[in-house]
mmCIF file of C-alpha atoms in Angstrom:
data_model
loop_
_atom_site.group_PDB
_atom_site.id
_atom_site.type_symbol
_atom_site.label_atom_id
_atom_site.label_comp_id
_atom_site.label_asym_id
_atom_site.label_seq_id
_atom_site.Cartn_x
_atom_site.Cartn_y
_atom_site.Cartn_z
ATOM 1 C CA ILE A 1 87.029 120.998 112.196
ATOM 2 C CA LEU A 2 88.709 118.021 110.567
ATOM 3 C CA ASN A 3 90.288 119.057 107.281
ATOM 4 C CA VAL A 4 91.001 116.510 104.607
ATOM 5 C CA GLU A 5 92.942 117.903 101.693
ATOM 6 C CA GLN A 6 93.498 116.173 98.371
ATOM 7 C CA SER A 7 95.987 117.159 95.709
ATOM 8 C CA PRO A 8 96.053 117.784 92.902
ATOM 9 C CA GLN A 9 92.447 118.850 92.297
ATOM 10 C CA SER A 10 92.659 117.456 88.781
ATOM 11 C CA LEU A 11 95.146 115.997 86.366
ATOM 12 C CA HIS A 12 95.306 114.727 82.841
ATOM 13 C CA VAL A 13 97.581 111.839 81.906
ATOM 14 C CA GLN A 14 98.176 109.786 78.789
ATOM 15 C CA GLU A 15 97.186 106.157 78.552
ATOM 16 C CA GLY A 16 99.990 104.046 79.959
ATOM 17 C CA ASP A 17 101.304 106.716 82.326
ATOM 18 C CA SER A 18 101.581 105.967 86.015
ATOM 19 C CA THR A 19 100.285 108.565 88.417
ATOM 20 C CA ASN A 20 99.695 109.258 92.087
ATOM 21 C CA PHE A 21 97.625 111.559 94.276
ATOM 22 C CA THR A 22 97.855 112.680 97.880
ATOM 23 C CA CYS A 23 95.371 112.797 100.738
ATOM 24 C CA SER A 24 96.327 114.785 103.860
ATOM 25 C CA PHE A 25 94.499 114.484 107.165
ATOM 26 C CA PRO A 26 95.045 115.430 110.818
ATOM 27 C CA SER A 27 97.738 113.264 112.382
ATOM 28 C CA SER A 28 96.656 113.888 115.978
ATOM 29 C CA ASN A 29 93.897 111.248 116.133
ATOM 30 C CA PHE A 30 93.358 108.462 113.661
ATOM 31 C CA TYR A 31 91.042 105.491 113.212
ATOM 32 C CA ALA A 32 90.581 104.858 109.487
ATOM 33 C CA LEU A 33 91.343 106.214 106.031
ATOM 34 C CA HIS A 34 89.128 105.328 103.066
ATOM 35 C CA TRP A 35 89.657 105.673 99.313
ATOM 36 C CA TYR A 36 86.733 105.708 96.874
ATOM 37 C CA ARG A 37 86.492 105.805 93.101
ATOM 38 C CA TRP A 38 83.647 107.895 91.699
ATOM 39 C CA GLU A 39 82.795 107.761 88.030
ATOM 40 C CA THR A 40 80.677 110.475 86.485
ATOM 41 C CA ALA A 41 76.918 109.835 86.825
ATOM 42 C CA LYS A 42 77.526 106.905 89.158
ATOM 43 C CA SER A 43 77.939 106.494 92.908
ATOM 44 C CA PRO A 44 81.226 106.222 94.828
ATOM 45 C CA GLU A 45 82.724 102.756 95.077
ATOM 46 C CA ALA A 46 85.117 101.749 97.829
ATOM 47 C CA LEU A 47 88.701 100.961 96.851
ATOM 48 C CA PHE A 48 90.491 100.600 100.176
ATOM 49 C CA VAL A 49 90.075 101.072 103.900
ATOM 50 C CA MET A 50 93.305 101.372 105.870
ATOM 51 C CA THR A 51 93.664 101.485 109.615
ATOM 52 C CA LEU A 52 97.320 100.892 110.525
ATOM 53 C CA ASN A 53 100.352 103.107 110.024
ATOM 54 C CA GLY A 54 102.403 101.683 107.178
ATOM 55 C CA ASP A 55 99.434 99.855 105.641
ATOM 56 C CA GLU A 56 99.755 99.150 101.945
ATOM 57 C CA LYS A 57 96.801 97.906 99.914
ATOM 58 C CA LYS A 58 96.627 96.829 96.291
ATOM 59 C CA LYS A 59 93.816 96.071 93.863
ATOM 60 C CA GLY A 60 94.986 95.342 90.339
ATOM 61 C CA ARG A 61 96.899 98.381 89.052
ATOM 62 C CA ILE A 62 95.801 100.582 91.960
ATOM 63 C CA SER A 63 97.593 100.689 95.286
ATOM 64 C CA ALA A 64 97.608 102.895 98.369
ATOM 65 C CA THR A 65 99.896 103.619 101.291
ATOM 66 C CA LEU A 66 99.230 105.150 104.683
ATOM 67 C CA ASN A 67 101.347 107.248 107.047
ATOM 68 C CA THR A 68 99.300 108.106 110.120
ATOM 69 C CA LYS A 69 102.199 109.750 112.005
ATOM 70 C CA GLU A 70 102.587 112.477 109.383
ATOM 71 C CA GLY A 71 98.961 112.425 108.233
ATOM 72 C CA TYR A 72 99.016 111.425 104.581
ATOM 73 C CA SER A 73 98.031 108.658 102.194
ATOM 74 C CA TYR A 74 99.087 108.138 98.587
ATOM 75 C CA LEU A 75 97.033 106.478 95.869
ATOM 76 C CA TYR A 76 99.005 105.095 92.930
ATOM 77 C CA ILE A 77 97.720 103.998 89.532
ATOM 78 C CA LYS A 78 100.143 102.055 87.385
ATOM 79 C CA GLY A 79 99.728 102.118 83.607
ATOM 80 C CA SER A 80 96.618 104.330 83.549
ATOM 81 C CA GLN A 81 93.785 103.316 81.218
ATOM 82 C CA PRO A 82 90.908 105.486 79.941
ATOM 83 C CA GLU A 83 88.518 103.515 82.157
ATOM 84 C CA ASP A 84 90.472 104.797 85.188
ATOM 85 C CA SER A 85 89.079 108.261 84.499
ATOM 86 C CA ALA A 86 87.099 109.196 87.601
ATOM 87 C CA THR A 87 87.202 111.301 90.741
ATOM 88 C CA TYR A 88 89.156 109.669 93.543
ATOM 89 C CA LEU A 89 87.964 110.548 97.030
ATOM 90 C CA CYS A 90 89.648 109.969 100.328
ATOM 91 C CA ALA A 91 87.830 110.075 103.660
ATOM 92 C CA TYR A 92 89.128 110.125 107.225
ATOM 93 C CA ASN A 93 87.771 109.148 110.610
ATOM 94 C CA SER A 94 89.414 110.167 113.860
ATOM 95 C CA GLY A 95 87.772 107.533 116.035
ATOM 96 C CA GLY A 96 86.512 108.046 119.574
ATOM 97 C CA SER A 97 82.994 109.469 119.581
ATOM 98 C CA ASN A 98 83.282 110.536 115.917
ATOM 99 C CA TYR A 99 80.986 108.332 113.840
ATOM 100 C CA LYS A 100 81.389 110.183 110.559
ATOM 101 C CA LEU A 101 83.754 110.161 107.617
ATOM 102 C CA THR A 102 85.182 113.500 106.554
ATOM 103 C CA PHE A 103 85.637 113.466 102.793
ATOM 104 C CA GLY A 104 88.146 115.410 100.759
ATOM 105 C CA LYS A 105 86.942 117.146 97.610
ATOM 106 C CA GLY A 106 88.630 114.588 95.414
ATOM 107 C CA THR A 107 91.146 114.384 92.599
ATOM 108 C CA LEU A 108 89.634 114.295 89.111
ATOM 109 C CA LEU A 109 91.709 112.040 86.872
ATOM 110 C CA THR A 110 91.321 112.096 83.109
ATOM 111 C CA VAL A 111 93.217 109.489 81.103
ATOM 112 C CA ASN A 112 93.569 110.359 77.438
ATOM 113 C CA PRO A 113 93.765 107.455 74.957
ATOM 114 C CA ASN B 1 72.070 91.399 95.834
ATOM 115 C CA ALA B 2 70.375 94.793 96.195
ATOM 116 C CA GLY B 3 72.820 96.539 98.569
ATOM 117 C CA VAL B 4 71.647 100.123 99.101
ATOM 118 C CA THR B 5 68.494 101.201 97.279
ATOM 119 C CA GLN B 6 67.323 104.789 97.026
ATOM 120 C CA THR B 7 63.855 105.892 95.944
ATOM 121 C CA PRO B 8 62.937 107.897 94.007
ATOM 122 C CA LYS B 9 65.749 108.315 91.474
ATOM 123 C CA PHE B 10 64.498 111.670 90.197
ATOM 124 C CA ARG B 11 62.028 114.234 91.475
ATOM 125 C CA VAL B 12 61.016 117.781 90.653
ATOM 126 C CA LEU B 13 59.372 119.811 93.394
ATOM 127 C CA LYS B 14 57.972 123.275 93.708
ATOM 128 C CA THR B 15 59.262 125.589 96.430
ATOM 129 C CA GLY B 16 57.434 124.893 99.676
ATOM 130 C CA GLN B 17 56.455 121.322 98.866
ATOM 131 C CA SER B 18 57.493 118.471 101.107
ATOM 132 C CA MET B 19 58.833 115.043 100.299
ATOM 133 C CA THR B 20 60.633 112.046 101.754
ATOM 134 C CA LEU B 21 63.577 110.212 100.263
ATOM 135 C CA LEU B 22 63.868 106.563 101.209
ATOM 136 C CA CYS B 23 67.084 104.616 101.672
ATOM 137 C CA ALA B 24 66.934 100.871 102.233
ATOM 138 C CA GLN B 25 69.850 98.502 102.840
ATOM 139 C CA ASP B 26 69.787 94.726 103.067
ATOM 140 C CA MET B 27 73.256 94.191 104.560
ATOM 141 C CA ASN B 28 72.253 94.538 108.231
ATOM 142 C CA HIS B 29 74.512 97.587 108.563
ATOM 143 C CA GLU B 30 74.365 99.680 111.714
ATOM 144 C CA TYR B 31 75.623 102.941 110.236
ATOM 145 C CA MET B 32 73.660 104.903 107.640
ATOM 146 C CA TYR B 33 74.352 108.314 106.131
ATOM 147 C CA TRP B 34 72.730 110.929 103.918
ATOM 148 C CA TYR B 35 75.004 113.129 101.776
ATOM 149 C CA ARG B 36 74.414 115.790 99.196
ATOM 150 C CA GLN B 37 76.637 116.398 96.195
ATOM 151 C CA ASP B 38 76.952 119.865 94.729
ATOM 152 C CA PRO B 39 79.400 121.113 92.072
ATOM 153 C CA GLY B 40 82.731 122.054 93.619
ATOM 154 C CA MET B 41 81.603 121.033 97.115
ATOM 155 C CA GLY B 42 82.265 117.314 97.098
ATOM 156 C CA LEU B 43 80.168 115.133 99.389
ATOM 157 C CA ARG B 44 78.649 116.886 102.390
ATOM 158 C CA LEU B 45 77.042 114.967 105.233
ATOM 159 C CA ILE B 46 73.466 115.963 106.070
ATOM 160 C CA HIS B 47 72.473 113.519 108.839
ATOM 161 C CA TYR B 48 73.567 110.097 109.959
ATOM 162 C CA SER B 49 72.520 107.222 112.176
ATOM 163 C CA VAL B 50 74.579 104.759 114.194
ATOM 164 C CA GLY B 51 71.731 102.332 114.784
ATOM 165 C CA GLU B 52 67.993 101.815 114.821
ATOM 166 C CA GLY B 53 66.234 104.663 116.599
ATOM 167 C CA THR B 54 69.264 106.989 116.545
ATOM 168 C CA THR B 55 69.988 110.028 114.385
ATOM 169 C CA ALA B 56 72.546 112.823 114.490
ATOM 170 C CA LYS B 57 73.307 116.012 112.589
ATOM 171 C CA GLY B 58 76.048 116.197 110.017
ATOM 172 C CA GLU B 59 77.693 119.146 108.333
ATOM 173 C CA VAL B 60 74.626 120.637 106.598
ATOM 174 C CA PRO B 61 71.476 119.522 108.495
ATOM 175 C CA ASP B 62 69.329 122.661 108.205
ATOM 176 C CA GLY B 63 66.089 122.166 106.293
ATOM 177 C CA TYR B 64 66.194 118.377 106.592
ATOM 178 C CA ASN B 65 64.870 115.806 109.044
ATOM 179 C CA VAL B 66 65.590 112.103 109.272
ATOM 180 C CA SER B 67 64.211 108.991 110.897
ATOM 181 C CA ARG B 68 65.549 105.464 111.456
ATOM 182 C CA LEU B 69 62.561 103.536 112.791
ATOM 183 C CA LYS B 70 63.796 100.284 111.270
ATOM 184 C CA LYS B 71 67.426 99.238 111.025
ATOM 185 C CA GLN B 72 67.254 98.731 107.282
ATOM 186 C CA ASN B 73 65.630 102.067 106.431
ATOM 187 C CA PHE B 74 66.840 105.647 106.732
ATOM 188 C CA LEU B 75 64.428 108.358 105.623
ATOM 189 C CA LEU B 76 65.377 111.910 104.668
ATOM 190 C CA GLY B 77 62.605 114.493 104.764
ATOM 191 C CA LEU B 78 62.312 117.968 103.325
ATOM 192 C CA GLU B 79 59.468 119.752 105.106
ATOM 193 C CA SER B 80 59.426 122.869 102.924
ATOM 194 C CA ALA B 81 61.643 122.527 99.895
ATOM 195 C CA ALA B 82 63.830 125.453 98.823
ATOM 196 C CA PRO B 83 65.745 125.964 95.549
ATOM 197 C CA SER B 84 69.000 125.736 97.558
ATOM 198 C CA GLN B 85 68.157 122.099 98.186
ATOM 199 C CA THR B 86 68.444 121.259 94.510
ATOM 200 C CA SER B 87 71.154 118.611 94.546
ATOM 201 C CA VAL B 88 72.012 114.969 94.110
ATOM 202 C CA TYR B 89 71.430 113.049 97.329
ATOM 203 C CA PHE B 90 73.351 109.901 98.191
ATOM 204 C CA CYS B 91 72.625 107.419 100.925
ATOM 205 C CA ALA B 92 75.358 105.144 102.260
ATOM 206 C CA SER B 93 75.644 102.401 104.834
ATOM 207 C CA SER B 94 78.484 100.570 106.552
ATOM 208 C CA ARG B 95 79.076 97.888 109.152
ATOM 209 C CA ASP B 96 81.615 99.991 111.025
ATOM 210 C CA LEU B 97 83.882 102.996 110.480
ATOM 211 C CA ASN B 98 86.763 100.710 109.546
ATOM 212 C CA GLN B 99 84.604 99.104 106.865
ATOM 213 C CA PRO B 100 83.774 100.636 103.474
ATOM 214 C CA GLN B 101 80.622 102.646 102.953
ATOM 215 C CA HIS B 102 78.232 101.267 100.348
ATOM 216 C CA PHE B 103 76.450 103.957 98.362
ATOM 217 C CA GLY B 104 73.071 103.996 96.677
ATOM 218 C CA ASP B 105 72.671 105.207 93.096
ATOM 219 C CA GLY B 106 71.590 108.680 94.174
ATOM 220 C CA THR B 107 68.435 110.782 93.953
ATOM 221 C CA ARG B 108 68.478 113.811 91.676
ATOM 222 C CA LEU B 109 66.196 116.440 93.201
ATOM 223 C CA SER B 110 65.277 119.711 91.503
ATOM 224 C CA ILE B 111 63.337 122.407 93.295
ATOM 225 C CA LEU B 112 61.782 125.107 91.186
#
């Protein structure tokens, strides 16, 4: 069983605050780590896919880092805006004969104006 | 620029009825997936396919069947619908596991 844990489960921040969430995954085998943004009543949209230890990716005010040796990834949002309110999912693949992504349950972010 | 298209978008069934959900992608992706979304459970994988003519079981396959006769289409079937299958179903496709999955808009299925 491949466990992907995300923390916190939910958080509320004020507009303009910067915030970050954590995704933990097994460090024994690694192929890829995905981050998705999922707005209510919509479908998940990909933010980043990272494959190398030490990878850092950035898209606008959102960035992510990856540590495959210790099995975690951080997602950072700088200067949160109300439109950032969504559930942020991470998903892990261990490679080899595993052709699936294992998703965490997500972090629900609410940004108050 | 269709991407991943799911049909239908909504459906109400009676217990015991059968139906097929269609997922079509126009990106020539090899990998296709069916997930269900339930409150507090996140996304759970039902079945997946790594290429035309292949299918495999995911985390929650019971009560569902799938087929991938054409590369662009991945069908999810419910032979005898049960109220426990009331959910939102998402289809996704990707070029590889180190590439992002592209999701359809979802199918909201209610079984009475």
